[in-house]
PDB file of C-alpha atoms in Angstrom:
ATOM      1  CA  UNK A   1     -11.887  93.257 222.253  1.00  0.00           C
ATOM      2  CA  UNK A   2     -14.802  92.885 224.679  1.00  0.00           C
ATOM      3  CA  UNK A   3     -18.244  91.587 223.776  1.00  0.00           C
ATOM      4  CA  UNK A   4     -19.835  95.034 223.165  1.00  0.00           C
ATOM      5  CA  UNK A   5     -17.348  96.206 220.559  1.00  0.00           C
ATOM      6  CA  UNK A   6     -17.549  92.893 218.683  1.00  0.00           C
ATOM      7  CA  UNK A   7     -21.366  93.068 218.202  1.00  0.00           C
ATOM      8  CA  UNK A   8     -21.314  96.722 217.023  1.00  0.00           C
ATOM      9  CA  UNK A   9     -20.113  96.883 213.394  1.00  0.00           C
ATOM     10  CA  UNK A  10     -16.658  98.426 213.094  1.00  0.00           C
ATOM     11  CA  UNK A  11     -16.941 102.101 211.941  1.00  0.00           C
ATOM     12  CA  UNK A  12     -15.181 101.255 208.658  1.00  0.00           C
ATOM     13  CA  UNK A  13     -18.074  98.926 207.828  1.00  0.00           C
ATOM     14  CA  UNK A  14     -20.328 102.000 207.645  1.00  0.00           C
ATOM     15  CA  UNK A  15     -18.144 103.610 204.966  1.00  0.00           C
ATOM     16  CA  UNK A  16     -19.683 103.802 201.492  1.00  0.00           C
ATOM     17  CA  UNK A  17     -17.179 102.778 198.784  1.00  0.00           C
ATOM     18  CA  UNK A  18     -18.704 105.155 196.241  1.00  0.00           C
ATOM     19  CA  UNK A  19     -18.155 108.114 198.562  1.00  0.00           C
ATOM     20  CA  UNK A  20     -15.060 106.865 200.401  1.00  0.00           C
ATOM     21  CA  UNK A  21     -12.720 106.671 197.419  1.00  0.00           C
ATOM     22  CA  UNK A  22     -10.103 109.382 197.987  1.00  0.00           C
ATOM     23  CA  UNK A  23     -10.844 111.354 194.812  1.00  0.00           C
ATOM     24  CA  UNK A  24     -14.634 111.062 195.068  1.00  0.00           C
ATOM     25  CA  UNK A  25     -14.495 112.066 198.742  1.00  0.00           C
ATOM     26  CA  UNK A  26     -12.537 115.153 197.669  1.00  0.00           C
ATOM     27  CA  UNK A  27     -15.033 115.994 194.919  1.00  0.00           C
ATOM     28  CA  UNK A  28     -18.013 115.694 197.287  1.00  0.00           C
ATOM     29  CA  UNK A  29     -16.254 117.628 200.060  1.00  0.00           C
ATOM     30  CA  UNK A  30     -15.452 120.538 197.727  1.00  0.00           C
ATOM     31  CA  UNK A  31     -19.004 120.502 196.314  1.00  0.00           C
ATOM     32  CA  UNK A  32     -20.440 120.722 199.793  1.00  0.00           C
ATOM     33  CA  UNK A  33     -18.497 123.911 200.452  1.00  0.00           C
ATOM     34  CA  UNK A  34     -20.055 125.696 197.470  1.00  0.00           C
ATOM     35  CA  UNK A  35     -23.507 125.593 195.808  1.00  0.00           C
ATOM     36  CA  UNK A  36     -21.856 124.381 192.661  1.00  0.00           C
ATOM     37  CA  UNK A  37     -18.344 124.255 191.283  1.00  0.00           C
ATOM     38  CA  UNK A  38     -17.042 124.606 187.771  1.00  0.00           C
ATOM     39  CA  UNK A  39     -15.311 121.515 186.325  1.00  0.00           C
ATOM     40  CA  UNK A  40     -11.958 123.272 185.906  1.00  0.00           C
ATOM     41  CA  UNK A  41     -12.035 124.598 189.450  1.00  0.00           C
ATOM     42  CA  UNK A  42     -12.630 121.093 190.859  1.00  0.00           C
ATOM     43  CA  UNK A  43      -9.891 119.651 188.650  1.00  0.00           C
ATOM     44  CA  UNK A  44      -7.336 122.255 189.836  1.00  0.00           C
ATOM     45  CA  UNK A  45      -8.384 122.243 193.515  1.00  0.00           C
ATOM     46  CA  UNK A  46      -7.943 118.459 193.669  1.00  0.00           C
ATOM     47  CA  UNK A  47      -4.975 118.383 191.239  1.00  0.00           C
ATOM     48  CA  UNK A  48      -6.678 115.907 188.905  1.00  0.00           C
ATOM     49  CA  UNK A  49      -6.611 115.311 185.144  1.00  0.00           C
ATOM     50  CA  UNK A  50      -9.741 116.003 183.058  1.00  0.00           C
ATOM     51  CA  UNK A  51     -10.089 112.281 182.378  1.00  0.00           C
ATOM     52  CA  UNK A  52      -9.736 111.228 186.005  1.00  0.00           C
ATOM     53  CA  UNK A  53     -12.219 113.841 187.205  1.00  0.00           C
ATOM     54  CA  UNK A  54     -14.729 112.930 184.468  1.00  0.00           C
ATOM     55  CA  UNK A  55     -14.511 109.241 185.368  1.00  0.00           C
ATOM     56  CA  UNK A  56     -15.262 109.863 189.061  1.00  0.00           C
ATOM     57  CA  UNK A  57     -18.015 112.372 188.282  1.00  0.00           C
ATOM     58  CA  UNK A  58     -19.694 109.737 186.109  1.00  0.00           C
ATOM     59  CA  UNK A  59     -19.579 107.279 189.041  1.00  0.00           C
ATOM     60  CA  UNK A  60     -21.060 109.883 191.407  1.00  0.00           C
ATOM     61  CA  UNK A  61     -23.734 110.891 188.887  1.00  0.00           C
ATOM     62  CA  UNK A  62     -24.756 107.252 188.331  1.00  0.00           C
ATOM     63  CA  UNK A  63     -25.043 106.874 192.123  1.00  0.00           C
ATOM     64  CA  UNK A  64     -27.331 109.915 192.185  1.00  0.00           C
ATOM     65  CA  UNK A  65     -24.913 111.942 194.317  1.00  0.00           C
ATOM     66  CA  UNK A  66     -23.866 114.622 191.822  1.00  0.00           C
ATOM     67  CA  UNK A  67     -25.740 116.672 189.235  1.00  0.00           C
ATOM     68  CA  UNK A  68     -24.109 117.993 186.044  1.00  0.00           C
ATOM     69  CA  UNK A  69     -25.089 121.405 184.679  1.00  0.00           C
ATOM     70  CA  UNK A  70     -24.003 122.418 181.150  1.00  0.00           C
ATOM     71  CA  UNK A  71     -23.892 126.088 180.116  1.00  0.00           C
ATOM     72  CA  UNK A  72     -21.726 128.866 178.700  1.00  0.00           C
ATOM     73  CA  UNK A  73     -19.331 131.361 180.141  1.00  0.00           C
ATOM     74  CA  UNK A  74     -19.482 134.006 177.408  1.00  0.00           C
ATOM     75  CA  UNK A  75     -19.129 131.897 174.266  1.00  0.00           C
ATOM     76  CA  UNK A  76     -17.206 129.112 175.950  1.00  0.00           C
ATOM     77  CA  UNK A  77     -19.059 125.946 176.974  1.00  0.00           C
ATOM     78  CA  UNK A  78     -18.793 125.259 180.698  1.00  0.00           C
ATOM     79  CA  UNK A  79     -19.736 122.398 183.026  1.00  0.00           C
ATOM     80  CA  UNK A  80     -20.800 122.958 186.623  1.00  0.00           C
ATOM     81  CA  UNK A  81     -21.355 120.310 189.243  1.00  0.00           C
ATOM     82  CA  UNK A  82     -23.425 120.220 192.398  1.00  0.00           C
ATOM     83  CA  UNK A  83     -24.265 117.746 195.138  1.00  0.00           C
ATOM     84  CA  UNK A  84     -27.765 116.308 195.086  1.00  0.00           C
ATOM     85  CA  UNK A  85     -29.669 116.011 198.369  1.00  0.00           C
ATOM     86  CA  UNK A  86     -28.928 112.287 198.203  1.00  0.00           C
ATOM     87  CA  UNK A  87     -25.232 113.089 197.751  1.00  0.00           C
ATOM     88  CA  UNK A  88     -25.216 115.499 200.671  1.00  0.00           C
ATOM     89  CA  UNK A  89     -26.855 112.820 202.838  1.00  0.00           C
ATOM     90  CA  UNK A  90     -24.326 110.173 201.740  1.00  0.00           C
ATOM     91  CA  UNK A  91     -21.462 112.543 202.563  1.00  0.00           C
ATOM     92  CA  UNK A  92     -22.978 113.279 205.984  1.00  0.00           C
ATOM     93  CA  UNK A  93     -23.111 109.545 206.716  1.00  0.00           C
ATOM     94  CA  UNK A  94     -19.526 109.074 205.489  1.00  0.00           C
ATOM     95  CA  UNK A  95     -18.309 111.909 207.730  1.00  0.00           C
ATOM     96  CA  UNK A  96     -20.194 110.448 210.711  1.00  0.00           C
ATOM     97  CA  UNK A  97     -18.482 107.089 210.143  1.00  0.00           C
ATOM     98  CA  UNK A  98     -15.071 108.781 209.787  1.00  0.00           C
ATOM     99  CA  UNK A  99     -15.678 110.682 213.044  1.00  0.00           C
ATOM    100  CA  UNK A 100     -16.589 107.413 214.794  1.00  0.00           C
ATOM    101  CA  UNK A 101     -13.422 105.784 213.436  1.00  0.00           C
ATOM    102  CA  UNK A 102     -11.191 108.684 214.495  1.00  0.00           C
ATOM    103  CA  UNK A 103     -12.824 108.812 217.951  1.00  0.00           C
ATOM    104  CA  UNK A 104     -12.256 105.080 218.371  1.00  0.00           C
ATOM    105  CA  UNK A 105      -8.617 105.390 217.344  1.00  0.00           C
ATOM    106  CA  UNK A 106      -8.136 108.287 219.756  1.00  0.00           C
ATOM    107  CA  UNK A 107      -9.798 106.350 222.567  1.00  0.00           C
ATOM    108  CA  UNK A 108      -9.548 102.611 221.773  1.00  0.00           C
ATOM    109  CA  UNK A 109     -12.046 100.264 223.461  1.00  0.00           C
ATOM    110  CA  UNK A 110     -10.389  98.153 226.182  1.00  0.00           C
ATOM    111  CA  UNK A 111      -8.940  95.069 224.402  1.00  0.00           C
TER     112      UNK A 111
ATOM    113  CA  UNK B   1     -12.573 129.518 197.511  1.00  0.00           C
ATOM    114  CA  UNK B   2     -10.083 132.210 198.473  1.00  0.00           C
ATOM    115  CA  UNK B   3      -6.432 132.220 197.491  1.00  0.00           C
ATOM    116  CA  UNK B   4      -5.130 130.524 200.684  1.00  0.00           C
ATOM    117  CA  UNK B   5      -7.318 127.431 200.490  1.00  0.00           C
ATOM    118  CA  UNK B   6      -6.465 126.935 196.826  1.00  0.00           C
ATOM    119  CA  UNK B   7      -2.660 126.833 197.343  1.00  0.00           C
ATOM    120  CA  UNK B   8      -2.908 124.429 200.318  1.00  0.00           C
ATOM    121  CA  UNK B   9      -3.518 120.872 199.018  1.00  0.00           C
ATOM    122  CA  UNK B  10      -7.030 119.650 199.771  1.00  0.00           C
ATOM    123  CA  UNK B  11      -6.994 117.264 202.794  1.00  0.00           C
ATOM    124  CA  UNK B  12      -8.069 114.356 200.581  1.00  0.00           C
ATOM    125  CA  UNK B  13      -4.842 114.762 198.630  1.00  0.00           C
ATOM    126  CA  UNK B  14      -2.947 113.716 201.777  1.00  0.00           C
ATOM    127  CA  UNK B  15      -4.823 110.404 201.944  1.00  0.00           C
ATOM    128  CA  UNK B  16      -2.771 107.308 201.148  1.00  0.00           C
ATOM    129  CA  UNK B  17      -4.662 104.904 198.843  1.00  0.00           C
ATOM    130  CA  UNK B  18      -3.003 101.852 200.404  1.00  0.00           C
ATOM    131  CA  UNK B  19      -4.272 102.834 203.862  1.00  0.00           C
ATOM    132  CA  UNK B  20      -7.462 104.650 202.833  1.00  0.00           C
ATOM    133  CA  UNK B  21      -9.248 101.715 201.235  1.00  0.00           C
ATOM    134  CA  UNK B  22     -12.218 100.952 203.490  1.00  0.00           C
ATOM    135  CA  UNK B  23     -11.169  97.371 204.322  1.00  0.00           C
ATOM    136  CA  UNK B  24      -7.472  98.126 204.773  1.00  0.00           C
ATOM    137  CA  UNK B  25      -8.308 101.121 206.953  1.00  0.00           C
ATOM    138  CA  UNK B  26     -10.408  98.771 209.102  1.00  0.00           C
ATOM    139  CA  UNK B  27      -7.606  96.209 209.328  1.00  0.00           C
ATOM    140  CA  UNK B  28      -5.051  98.835 210.375  1.00  0.00           C
ATOM    141  CA  UNK B  29      -7.446 100.474 212.848  1.00  0.00           C
ATOM    142  CA  UNK B  30      -8.176  97.152 214.563  1.00  0.00           C
ATOM    143  CA  UNK B  31      -4.464  96.271 214.639  1.00  0.00           C
ATOM    144  CA  UNK B  32      -3.644  99.562 216.290  1.00  0.00           C
ATOM    145  CA  UNK B  33      -6.019  98.756 219.131  1.00  0.00           C
ATOM    146  CA  UNK B  34      -4.160  95.544 219.994  1.00  0.00           C
ATOM    147  CA  UNK B  35      -0.504  94.425 219.903  1.00  0.00           C
ATOM    148  CA  UNK B  36      -1.476  91.784 217.402  1.00  0.00           C
ATOM    149  CA  UNK B  37      -4.688  90.166 216.219  1.00  0.00           C
ATOM    150  CA  UNK B  38      -5.439  86.664 215.100  1.00  0.00           C
ATOM    151  CA  UNK B  39      -6.537  86.278 211.453  1.00  0.00           C
ATOM    152  CA  UNK B  40      -9.949  84.875 212.365  1.00  0.00           C
ATOM    153  CA  UNK B  41     -10.603  87.637 214.859  1.00  0.00           C
ATOM    154  CA  UNK B  42      -9.859  90.304 212.216  1.00  0.00           C
ATOM    155  CA  UNK B  43     -12.026  88.486 209.660  1.00  0.00           C
ATOM    156  CA  UNK B  44     -15.012  88.324 212.046  1.00  0.00           C
ATOM    157  CA  UNK B  45     -14.592  91.843 213.495  1.00  0.00           C
ATOM    158  CA  UNK B  46     -14.629  93.343 209.998  1.00  0.00           C
ATOM    159  CA  UNK B  47     -17.120  90.814 208.577  1.00  0.00           C
ATOM    160  CA  UNK B  48     -14.787  89.766 205.759  1.00  0.00           C
ATOM    161  CA  UNK B  49     -14.164  86.520 203.877  1.00  0.00           C
ATOM    162  CA  UNK B  50     -10.863  84.683 204.307  1.00  0.00           C
ATOM    163  CA  UNK B  51      -9.971  85.482 200.695  1.00  0.00           C
ATOM    164  CA  UNK B  52     -10.800  89.168 200.942  1.00  0.00           C
ATOM    165  CA  UNK B  53      -8.850  89.578 204.182  1.00  0.00           C
ATOM    166  CA  UNK B  54      -5.841  87.676 202.791  1.00  0.00           C
ATOM    167  CA  UNK B  55      -5.783  89.847 199.664  1.00  0.00           C
ATOM    168  CA  UNK B  56      -5.735  93.098 201.661  1.00  0.00           C
ATOM    169  CA  UNK B  57      -3.201  91.768 204.155  1.00  0.00           C
ATOM    170  CA  UNK B  58      -0.887  90.928 201.232  1.00  0.00           C
ATOM    171  CA  UNK B  59      -1.214  94.528 199.983  1.00  0.00           C
ATOM    172  CA  UNK B  60      -0.451  95.913 203.448  1.00  0.00           C
ATOM    173  CA  UNK B  61       2.479  93.529 203.936  1.00  0.00           C
ATOM    174  CA  UNK B  62       3.977  94.468 200.549  1.00  0.00           C
ATOM    175  CA  UNK B  63       3.695  98.131 201.588  1.00  0.00           C
ATOM    176  CA  UNK B  64       5.582  97.310 204.793  1.00  0.00           C
ATOM    177  CA  UNK B  65       2.635  98.264 207.005  1.00  0.00           C
ATOM    178  CA  UNK B  66       1.702  94.854 208.442  1.00  0.00           C
ATOM    179  CA  UNK B  67       3.740  91.914 209.714  1.00  0.00           C
ATOM    180  CA  UNK B  68       2.521  88.308 209.567  1.00  0.00           C
ATOM    181  CA  UNK B  69       3.329  85.894 212.401  1.00  0.00           C
ATOM    182  CA  UNK B  70       2.730  82.137 211.928  1.00  0.00           C
ATOM    183  CA  UNK B  71       2.378  79.831 214.930  1.00  0.00           C
ATOM    184  CA  UNK B  72       0.188  77.235 216.639  1.00  0.00           C
ATOM    185  CA  UNK B  73      -2.665  77.383 219.057  1.00  0.00           C
ATOM    186  CA  UNK B  74      -2.382  73.916 220.569  1.00  0.00           C
ATOM    187  CA  UNK B  75      -1.958  71.757 217.491  1.00  0.00           C
ATOM    188  CA  UNK B  76      -3.804  74.094 215.172  1.00  0.00           C
ATOM    189  CA  UNK B  77      -1.798  76.433 212.914  1.00  0.00           C
ATOM    190  CA  UNK B  78      -2.599  80.062 213.544  1.00  0.00           C
ATOM    191  CA  UNK B  79      -1.750  83.390 211.864  1.00  0.00           C
ATOM    192  CA  UNK B  80      -1.363  86.638 213.806  1.00  0.00           C
ATOM    193  CA  UNK B  81      -0.955  90.082 212.364  1.00  0.00           C
ATOM    194  CA  UNK B  82       0.550  93.270 213.719  1.00  0.00           C
ATOM    195  CA  UNK B  83       1.204  96.809 212.547  1.00  0.00           C
ATOM    196  CA  UNK B  84       4.808  97.682 211.771  1.00  0.00           C
ATOM    197  CA  UNK B  85       6.176 101.043 212.954  1.00  0.00           C
ATOM    198  CA  UNK B  86       5.895 102.187 209.346  1.00  0.00           C
ATOM    199  CA  UNK B  87       2.262 101.060 209.316  1.00  0.00           C
ATOM    200  CA  UNK B  88       1.493 102.848 212.560  1.00  0.00           C
ATOM    201  CA  UNK B  89       3.031 106.020 211.108  1.00  0.00           C
ATOM    202  CA  UNK B  90       1.038 105.704 207.878  1.00  0.00           C
ATOM    203  CA  UNK B  91      -2.172 105.256 209.888  1.00  0.00           C
ATOM    204  CA  UNK B  92      -1.328 108.305 212.015  1.00  0.00           C
ATOM    205  CA  UNK B  93      -0.910 110.385 208.840  1.00  0.00           C
ATOM    206  CA  UNK B  94      -4.174 109.028 207.391  1.00  0.00           C
ATOM    207  CA  UNK B  95      -6.050 109.905 210.602  1.00  0.00           C
ATOM    208  CA  UNK B  96      -4.521 113.411 210.604  1.00  0.00           C
ATOM    209  CA  UNK B  97      -5.723 113.940 207.023  1.00  0.00           C
ATOM    210  CA  UNK B  98      -9.200 112.592 207.899  1.00  0.00           C
ATOM    211  CA  UNK B  99      -9.357 114.961 210.893  1.00  0.00           C
ATOM    212  CA  UNK B 100      -8.384 117.899 208.642  1.00  0.00           C
ATOM    213  CA  UNK B 101     -11.086 116.891 206.139  1.00  0.00           C
ATOM    214  CA  UNK B 102     -13.772 116.539 208.821  1.00  0.00           C
ATOM    215  CA  UNK B 103     -12.751 119.859 210.405  1.00  0.00           C
ATOM    216  CA  UNK B 104     -12.946 121.557 207.023  1.00  0.00           C
ATOM    217  CA  UNK B 105     -16.394 120.106 206.350  1.00  0.00           C
ATOM    218  CA  UNK B 106     -17.574 121.218 209.796  1.00  0.00           C
ATOM    219  CA  UNK B 107     -16.170 124.710 209.245  1.00  0.00           C
ATOM    220  CA  UNK B 108     -15.858 125.296 205.493  1.00  0.00           C
ATOM    221  CA  UNK B 109     -13.422 128.017 204.342  1.00  0.00           C
ATOM    222  CA  UNK B 110     -15.275 131.103 203.071  1.00  0.00           C
ATOM    223  CA  UNK B 111     -16.066 130.491 199.361  1.00  0.00           C
TER     224      UNK B 111
END
């Protein structure tokens, strides 16, 4: 590992644990593809349980990355979720760090 | 989200928690760049504590992804670490899933 690569933080050091967790990364990635997603749709797309999805949504909401919208579909109560601007920014930074990591693995710095 | 994208597992579902954890992903990425790395070098490159690095190395060793080599540098005991073939394969699969996720985020499927 030559001098340059040692002074530059390793790409994985730029990863944000709140976003990087496999399930939360999936939630944020799906939410970025749509304006907002219904709770059940997220649960099924990511093959999660209600409890597991709720737990991770709470973490993302507390971090300010996800917004929860309550409403009705006909008479049935429904929950929709959307990324906040802060969440979209955090995901963009996570993806940039993942791209840097993948690029480095594809073309490793001279040891 | 059209029918195709829903039946294909989301890329994040292909991520392996043992590899995906931010610190362990860093350890495996650094180890893939070199035949083997000395404990102190890994600790400094990833800005970890001895305890934190040891804990994650134990997890990776138990999973069969990392091998530990004990030896001496002069009279001083040293520990080196290397990826096993199984570890290299697991990292390759993780990187493939990350590439699929990044590609999907760059070019989201039509909602």
